[in-house]
Amino acid sequence: MGDLLVLKGIIKDYGSTRALNNVSVSLKTGKIYGLVGENGAGKSTLAKIISGSVHADSGDVIYEGITLNYLSPQKARELGISIVHQSGDLAPNLSVLDNIFIGNEQTRFGVLAKNAMRNEAQEVLDNFSVEMDLDQRVEELTTAYQQITTICKALTVDMKLLIVDEGGASLDRQDLLKMFEVLRKLASQGVTIIYISHLLDNVIELSNEILVLRNGNLVTTLDANNIDVSQLSKHVVGHEVVMDSQPRLLADIIGKKERIKLQDLAYQGGKHGYTFSVREGEILGITGPVGSGKSELLRCIYGLNPHSSGSVYIDDTEVTGIGPKELVKKQVAFVPEDRFYEGLAMLRSIEENISLPNLWKLPGLKLNKKQLTKSAGEAAHLGKIKMSSLDQRVTELSGGNQQKTLISKWLTGDYNCFLFDEPYLGIDVGAKMDINNVLEGLASQGSSVIVTSTEFSDLIGLVHRLFVMVDQNIVAELEGDTITNHNVVTNYQSRLGV
């Protein structure tokens, strides 16, 4: 099994920040390599250099024995290098079929061969055993199915090297296993795969070898068959990682004011109404597989998805269907699942993004630049954003620091109700701990918090109560020391028929 790709002494600087420092590695044909590291370790930069969208400042990229002096994204595709970016690279207003073949359209006698493209796209989907409407617009899909669309796009070209950057971040276990099956099949056919993820258990499960980046340095290469998550976490961060797993006591919030209250609230197209409340100082978690309804419920609470019946109350005032603009004025904050399309202005600065929710408060829309900068700086500090300055563009940040920026937007005002939809997608264990510290701080100040996560282990030790949602049903309500992996899995399996 020969070397497909050899990197020698790769160095990349962004201003005064060194993203990659003398990285050298050889990748063999037909093997699956996990690439792990904290946010900002250099994973995405390395992937972009290999795929031609970023050029190294020094060092050699040797592909199939040939040194590539200049590599563009188009040239990379011609050489058989494909990448599935963390942000998806999809055209949201076009159909699934159109997105799969953008830049790779098939023609016959100068006319688009639509039937041939449809048949090929359907064959790729069948390999996933995934049912999707090829004519549906991408913006109407969940994040999980947008990711599947991106992977299908990569699978329609003749590949020798496939880079998957956080491809499984929002997939449930069933869809993740389908994706792994396809990736393993590709590897068996001689395709080399680089799989980038912060979900270390998934990386171990899929990979043959694991490359660990830390602060731009390739610190070690590990045999995936001889390491566990705890050991890999230590390699990633450089020290032991201890996550708080002590249960939160429901007694701490009993008798406190009900801040968020739902009365038989049903979202349009949903099967059921939901009735529950969240008290001052409480963190309520909702977990469930992709498509279980947890994201749709939060979006309905915030007026982004229409409701079909029922009511929402904030501090005993009915706010059903009034929309995000008015809910912001009532101190309700919402962090969406998709930070790229809905959460952030990627080409704007950190300061501009953090300031956005509070512009409506300015008298006559007269900007007090000094005050905005001061508030943004304080929020960035609370959110523990790693940045060169407040003027840095969000697109230049790592995924974890982008997510921290999205959360920090809501740390500048007097918000007391927070809705977090999948805040842990695509971020490392250190960033998760920072975000959990923010959520705990909000609750300690009396705010009410609802947080969803497909990865239920993210919520254990954080929440006072945990709803398990399957097929739009809340099948279990766990609290205190009953919030365990075993109890969550048991409820999953009993309702999914596993």
XYZ file of C-alpha atoms in Angstrom:
498
model
C 0.000 0.000 0.000
C 1.824 3.102 -1.264
C 1.747 6.736 -0.177
C -0.972 8.778 -1.857
C -0.153 12.069 -0.116
C 3.016 13.261 1.586
C 3.249 16.591 3.422
C 6.729 17.908 4.279
C 7.367 20.822 6.610
C 4.039 22.599 6.074
C 3.964 26.061 7.667
C 1.038 28.496 7.522
C 0.752 31.860 9.287
C -2.234 34.184 9.585
C -0.671 37.490 10.533
C 1.163 36.905 13.791
C -0.681 33.610 14.440
C 0.990 30.390 13.330
C -1.773 28.002 12.263
C 0.513 25.143 11.185
C 4.094 24.627 12.296
C 6.340 22.280 10.289
C 3.692 19.579 9.768
C 4.967 16.432 8.044
C 2.936 13.265 7.439
C 2.421 10.479 4.897
C -1.037 9.109 4.029
C -1.396 5.717 2.397
C -3.911 4.659 -0.240
C -7.168 3.172 1.033
C -6.749 4.040 4.720
C -8.978 6.135 6.957
C -7.185 8.789 9.002
C -8.844 10.605 11.874
C -7.656 14.190 12.326
C -8.327 15.628 15.777
C -7.377 18.639 17.848
C -8.884 21.501 19.791
C -10.560 24.391 17.992
C -7.811 26.441 16.409
C -5.336 23.532 16.376
C -5.010 23.789 12.581
C -7.239 20.950 11.352
C -9.344 22.941 8.903
C -6.306 24.903 7.695
C -4.502 21.654 6.901
C -7.584 20.359 5.072
C -7.818 23.572 3.043
C -4.156 23.345 2.038
C -4.613 19.768 0.844
C -7.753 20.727 -1.118
C -6.239 23.865 -2.662
C -8.297 26.648 -1.110
C -5.382 27.834 1.076
C -1.682 27.854 0.201
C 1.069 26.974 2.639
C 3.723 29.619 3.306
C 6.393 26.940 3.036
C 6.701 23.181 2.745
C 5.822 20.607 0.085
C 2.574 18.872 -0.895
C 3.465 15.662 -2.750
C 0.541 13.847 -4.378
C 1.032 10.533 -6.151
C 4.759 11.209 -6.180
C 4.451 14.660 -7.786
C 5.186 17.886 -5.915
C 2.304 20.315 -6.394
C 3.759 23.803 -6.589
C 0.379 25.489 -7.014
C -2.887 23.799 -6.148
C -6.279 25.400 -6.739
C -9.632 23.896 -5.675
C -10.434 23.111 -9.319
C -7.055 21.438 -9.864
C -7.541 19.446 -6.661
C -10.889 18.151 -7.899
C -9.322 17.190 -11.229
C -6.692 15.216 -9.305
C -9.400 13.378 -7.345
C -9.292 15.383 -4.101
C -12.720 16.205 -2.643
C -13.617 17.954 0.592
C -16.823 18.134 2.602
C -16.533 21.432 4.481
C -17.894 21.999 7.975
C -20.059 24.849 6.641
C -21.532 22.703 3.891
C -20.819 24.866 0.806
C -24.390 24.493 -0.384
C -26.676 26.841 -2.309
C -29.673 26.944 0.056
C -32.185 28.161 -2.546
C -31.424 25.326 -4.989
C -32.656 21.738 -4.894
C -30.801 18.767 -3.462
C -30.165 17.496 -7.001
C -28.849 20.858 -8.224
C -26.476 21.083 -5.250
C -25.106 17.584 -5.722
C -24.005 18.392 -9.285
C -22.993 22.081 -9.001
C -19.728 22.422 -10.921
C -19.965 18.823 -12.092
C -23.022 18.955 -14.338
C -23.485 16.125 -16.819
C -24.429 16.981 -20.387
C -25.407 15.115 -23.525
C -24.989 16.908 -26.839
C -24.667 20.206 -24.974
C -27.894 19.705 -22.991
C -28.084 18.920 -19.267
C -28.563 15.171 -18.784
C -31.089 15.575 -15.975
C -32.259 11.969 -15.929
C -28.692 10.660 -15.751
C -27.855 13.035 -12.894
C -31.038 12.104 -11.059
C -30.285 8.391 -11.391
C -26.710 8.814 -10.167
C -27.794 10.964 -7.222
C -30.433 8.420 -6.278
C -27.834 5.643 -6.416
C -25.622 7.565 -3.997
C -28.576 8.105 -1.629
C -29.460 4.428 -1.848
C -25.942 3.616 -0.641
C -26.814 5.598 2.493
C -30.270 3.976 2.666
C -31.511 7.549 3.065
C -34.809 8.767 1.682
C -34.619 12.332 0.396
C -36.638 14.354 -2.086
C -34.101 15.352 -4.733
C -36.333 18.273 -5.739
C -36.566 19.737 -2.228
C -34.712 22.984 -1.622
C -31.680 22.625 0.642
C -32.812 25.475 2.917
C -35.838 23.351 3.851
C -33.664 20.465 5.084
C -32.448 19.860 8.615
C -28.733 20.372 9.234
C -28.201 16.601 9.235
C -29.663 16.184 5.771
C -27.768 19.218 4.494
C -24.597 17.405 5.557
C -25.707 14.235 3.803
C -26.304 16.317 0.654
C -22.758 17.705 0.892
C -21.277 14.223 1.235
C -23.343 12.975 -1.715
C -21.959 15.874 -3.755
C -18.428 14.667 -3.072
C -19.347 11.081 -3.948
C -20.419 11.920 -7.520
C -16.858 12.599 -8.714
C -13.970 10.210 -9.270
C -12.164 10.435 -5.940
C -8.820 9.289 -4.652
C -8.789 11.403 -1.476
C -11.856 12.503 0.494
C -11.671 14.978 3.376
C -14.724 15.074 5.657
C -14.629 18.131 7.959
C -17.100 17.604 10.835
C -19.314 15.551 8.507
C -21.058 13.678 11.309
C -21.514 16.561 13.733
C -25.322 16.636 13.632
C -26.130 13.092 12.562
C -27.922 10.722 14.891
C -26.459 7.282 15.516
C -28.412 5.594 12.734
C -27.412 8.129 10.062
C -23.835 8.204 11.373
C -23.512 4.448 10.924
C -24.843 4.781 7.375
C -22.217 7.401 6.631
C -19.479 5.228 8.157
C -20.602 2.324 6.001
C -20.227 4.427 2.855
C -16.816 5.762 3.938
C -15.543 2.271 4.702
C -16.790 1.087 1.331
C -14.908 3.921 -0.368
C -11.741 3.035 1.556
C -12.069 -0.598 0.476
C -12.157 0.682 -3.116
C -8.827 2.476 -2.620
C -10.010 5.957 -1.568
C -7.947 7.595 1.197
C -10.123 9.366 3.750
C -9.303 12.121 6.244
C -12.091 12.351 8.825
C -12.049 15.487 10.995
C -14.257 15.492 14.060
C -14.448 16.585 17.686
C -16.506 13.480 18.509
C -13.538 11.393 19.567
C -15.461 8.147 20.039
C -16.629 8.379 16.418
C -13.073 9.025 15.213
C -11.786 5.958 17.056
C -14.619 3.822 15.701
C -14.060 4.793 12.060
C -10.316 5.346 11.682
C -7.288 3.167 11.080
C -4.889 5.825 12.375
C -5.434 9.110 14.208
C -3.391 12.282 13.674
C -3.365 14.702 16.626
C -2.762 18.423 16.069
C -2.113 20.762 18.990
C -1.375 24.477 18.533
C -0.475 23.901 14.896
C 1.918 21.018 15.614
C 1.407 17.381 14.673
C 2.157 15.942 18.118
C 1.488 12.243 17.528
C 0.019 9.568 15.250
C -1.967 6.846 17.009
C -3.300 3.388 16.194
C -7.076 3.702 16.513
C -7.345 0.078 17.632
C -5.232 0.674 20.727
C -6.654 3.832 22.300
C -9.786 4.925 24.134
C -11.581 8.270 24.373
C -9.975 9.241 27.682
C -6.466 8.642 26.351
C -7.208 10.455 23.089
C -8.684 13.438 24.965
C -5.445 13.764 26.913
C -3.437 13.814 23.674
C -5.764 16.451 22.197
C -5.634 18.960 25.060
C -2.269 18.003 26.561
C -3.659 17.138 29.998
C -6.308 15.062 31.739
C -9.905 16.081 30.927
C -12.489 15.836 33.699
C -16.088 16.685 32.840
C -18.518 17.443 35.659
C -20.977 14.564 35.938
C -22.473 15.392 39.334
C -26.265 15.693 39.086
C -27.910 19.066 39.573
C -30.489 19.071 42.344
C -34.066 19.849 41.374
C -34.573 21.069 44.938
C -32.441 24.106 44.062
C -35.207 25.490 41.817
C -38.386 24.171 43.443
C -40.676 27.051 44.356
C -39.005 29.544 42.053
C -40.939 31.511 39.469
C -42.006 29.834 36.224
C -40.306 31.961 33.598
C -41.025 29.971 30.398
C -44.337 28.154 30.177
C -45.862 26.104 27.361
C -49.533 25.149 27.343
C -50.306 22.407 24.804
C -48.054 24.141 22.254
C -47.947 22.331 18.898
C -45.865 23.409 15.915
C -47.303 23.297 12.422
C -46.918 19.809 10.973
C -46.250 18.313 14.398
C -48.091 15.427 15.988
C -48.501 16.627 19.573
C -48.840 19.576 21.897
C -46.262 20.163 24.646
C -46.990 21.346 28.177
C -44.160 22.149 30.583
C -42.471 25.071 32.314
C -38.937 26.196 33.103
C -38.232 28.000 36.368
C -35.799 30.749 37.292
C -32.302 29.333 37.541
C -33.230 26.083 35.800
C -31.432 24.417 32.904
C -33.753 22.079 31.010
C -32.148 19.712 28.513
C -33.875 18.051 25.581
C -32.181 15.173 23.787
C -33.282 12.902 20.977
C -32.244 11.667 17.547
C -32.215 13.932 14.498
C -35.818 14.495 13.413
C -37.255 13.888 16.878
C -38.793 17.378 16.972
C -36.600 19.101 19.563
C -35.265 21.789 17.202
C -38.715 22.395 15.713
C -40.105 22.911 19.222
C -37.523 25.558 20.125
C -38.051 27.352 16.835
C -41.797 27.364 17.459
C -41.310 28.848 20.927
C -39.270 31.641 19.350
C -41.805 32.282 16.600
C -39.544 31.061 13.781
C -41.769 28.084 13.003
C -45.544 28.635 13.013
C -47.667 27.044 15.725
C -50.910 25.183 15.075
C -52.311 25.325 18.606
C -51.473 26.092 22.205
C -49.715 28.956 23.933
C -46.298 30.252 25.058
C -45.911 32.438 28.147
C -42.866 34.427 29.245
C -43.115 35.731 32.809
C -46.895 35.049 32.736
C -47.375 37.121 29.568
C -48.605 35.292 26.486
C -46.172 35.658 23.576
C -47.464 32.971 21.232
C -46.383 33.591 17.651
C -45.204 37.191 18.155
C -41.858 36.523 16.448
C -38.161 36.968 17.257
C -38.120 40.784 17.058
C -40.634 41.163 19.868
C -39.210 38.291 21.915
C -35.789 39.967 21.904
C -37.455 42.983 23.483
C -38.896 40.644 26.136
C -35.358 39.458 27.008
C -35.599 36.088 25.231
C -32.466 34.932 23.390
C -32.190 32.176 20.770
C -29.029 30.420 19.548
C -29.900 28.499 16.345
C -28.508 25.124 15.335
C -27.007 26.473 12.099
C -24.484 29.182 12.911
C -23.401 29.547 9.286
C -26.759 30.365 7.674
C -28.772 31.753 10.601
C -26.532 32.624 13.522
C -23.641 34.752 12.296
C -22.674 37.289 9.654
C -19.572 35.333 8.689
C -17.835 38.110 6.753
C -18.347 40.705 9.473
C -16.232 41.257 12.582
C -16.634 39.729 16.011
C -17.630 43.128 17.398
C -20.295 43.663 14.743
C -21.796 40.221 15.331
C -21.912 40.598 19.100
C -23.468 44.075 18.803
C -26.298 43.094 16.436
C -28.997 42.070 18.976
C -28.731 45.378 20.824
C -28.835 47.867 17.951
C -32.593 48.315 18.356
C -31.985 49.819 21.801
C -29.993 52.766 20.423
C -31.948 56.047 20.484
C -32.575 57.139 16.915
C -30.198 54.355 15.792
C -27.250 56.621 16.662
C -24.268 54.369 17.167
C -22.165 54.882 20.267
C -19.082 53.121 18.915
C -17.168 53.388 22.163
C -19.984 51.801 24.171
C -20.575 49.052 21.575
C -16.882 48.170 21.584
C -16.816 48.086 25.382
C -19.899 45.818 25.562
C -18.615 43.531 22.817
C -15.269 43.201 24.563
C -16.931 42.282 27.851
C -19.134 39.688 26.118
C -16.179 38.211 24.236
C -14.318 37.880 27.535
C -17.286 36.136 29.179
C -17.621 33.843 26.177
C -13.866 33.060 26.235
C -13.439 33.781 22.518
C -9.880 33.226 21.312
C -9.230 36.037 18.833
C -6.576 38.418 17.600
C -8.913 41.406 18.109
C -12.589 42.361 18.067
C -12.059 43.454 14.457
C -11.224 39.909 13.348
C -13.737 38.502 10.856
C -15.820 35.611 12.151
C -14.977 33.492 9.112
C -11.327 33.489 10.265
C -12.193 31.894 13.622
C -12.198 28.196 14.445
C -15.581 26.475 14.716
C -15.562 26.565 18.502
C -14.776 30.282 18.623
C -17.468 30.970 16.024
C -19.917 29.187 18.314
C -18.683 31.195 21.295
C -19.223 34.381 19.262
C -22.780 33.306 18.504
C -23.463 32.755 22.204
C -21.660 35.956 23.240
C -24.141 37.979 21.153
C -26.645 37.379 23.917
C -24.363 38.169 26.843
C -24.497 41.939 26.301
C -28.089 42.604 27.363
C -30.541 41.905 30.151
C -31.781 38.602 28.738
C -33.291 36.155 31.210
C -34.632 33.383 28.953
C -32.263 31.444 26.696
C -32.978 28.840 24.020
C -29.875 26.960 22.809
C -30.417 24.638 19.844
C -27.546 22.128 19.421
C -24.829 24.506 20.721
C -22.167 21.765 20.801
C -22.089 20.902 17.100
C -18.578 20.779 15.678
C -16.698 21.953 18.763
C -14.053 20.320 20.935
C -14.271 19.201 24.546
C -12.561 22.370 25.814
C -15.045 24.626 24.000
C -17.924 22.514 25.362
C -16.672 23.093 28.891
C -16.439 26.843 28.236
C -20.011 26.922 26.877
C -21.317 24.891 29.799
C -19.660 27.368 32.159
C -21.561 30.169 30.400
C -24.875 28.282 30.714
C -24.236 27.564 34.387
C -23.429 31.232 34.948
C -26.686 32.308 33.303
C -28.683 29.906 35.489
C -26.894 31.064 38.643
C -28.051 34.605 37.848
C -31.679 33.446 37.696
C -32.080 32.969 33.944
C -34.121 30.109 32.519
C -32.301 27.952 29.962
C -33.483 25.326 27.479
C -30.709 23.481 25.638
C -30.995 20.687 23.077
C -28.337 18.205 22.013
C -28.397 15.030 19.944
C -25.300 13.957 21.907
C -27.000 13.437 25.274
C -23.668 12.982 27.084
C -23.140 16.744 26.574
C -26.055 17.434 28.909
C -25.307 15.045 31.761
C -24.050 16.994 34.777
C -25.312 20.270 33.282
C -29.118 20.143 33.375
C -31.623 19.938 36.221
C -34.086 17.977 34.090
C -33.667 16.083 30.832
C -36.459 15.320 28.372
C -35.875 12.377 26.040
C -37.718 13.011 22.774
C -38.348 10.329 20.151
C -40.602 10.791 17.105
C -41.960 14.069 18.543
C -42.908 12.373 21.828
C -41.356 13.228 25.188
C -40.869 9.605 26.204
C -39.074 10.266 29.491
C -38.422 13.065 31.958
C -35.262 12.449 33.962
C -34.021 14.492 36.876
C -31.159 14.542 39.347
C -29.261 11.267 39.638
C -31.627 9.529 37.176
C -29.970 11.516 34.336
C -27.565 8.803 33.195
C -26.366 7.399 29.878
C -28.058 4.102 30.716
C -31.479 5.641 31.315
C -31.320 7.754 28.165
C -30.248 4.819 25.988
C -32.903 2.573 27.525
C -35.644 5.065 26.624
C -34.206 5.532 23.128
C -34.147 1.837 22.453
C -37.571 1.057 23.882
C -39.220 3.654 21.633
C -37.109 3.059 18.536
C -37.606 -0.679 18.760
C -33.871 -1.356 18.940
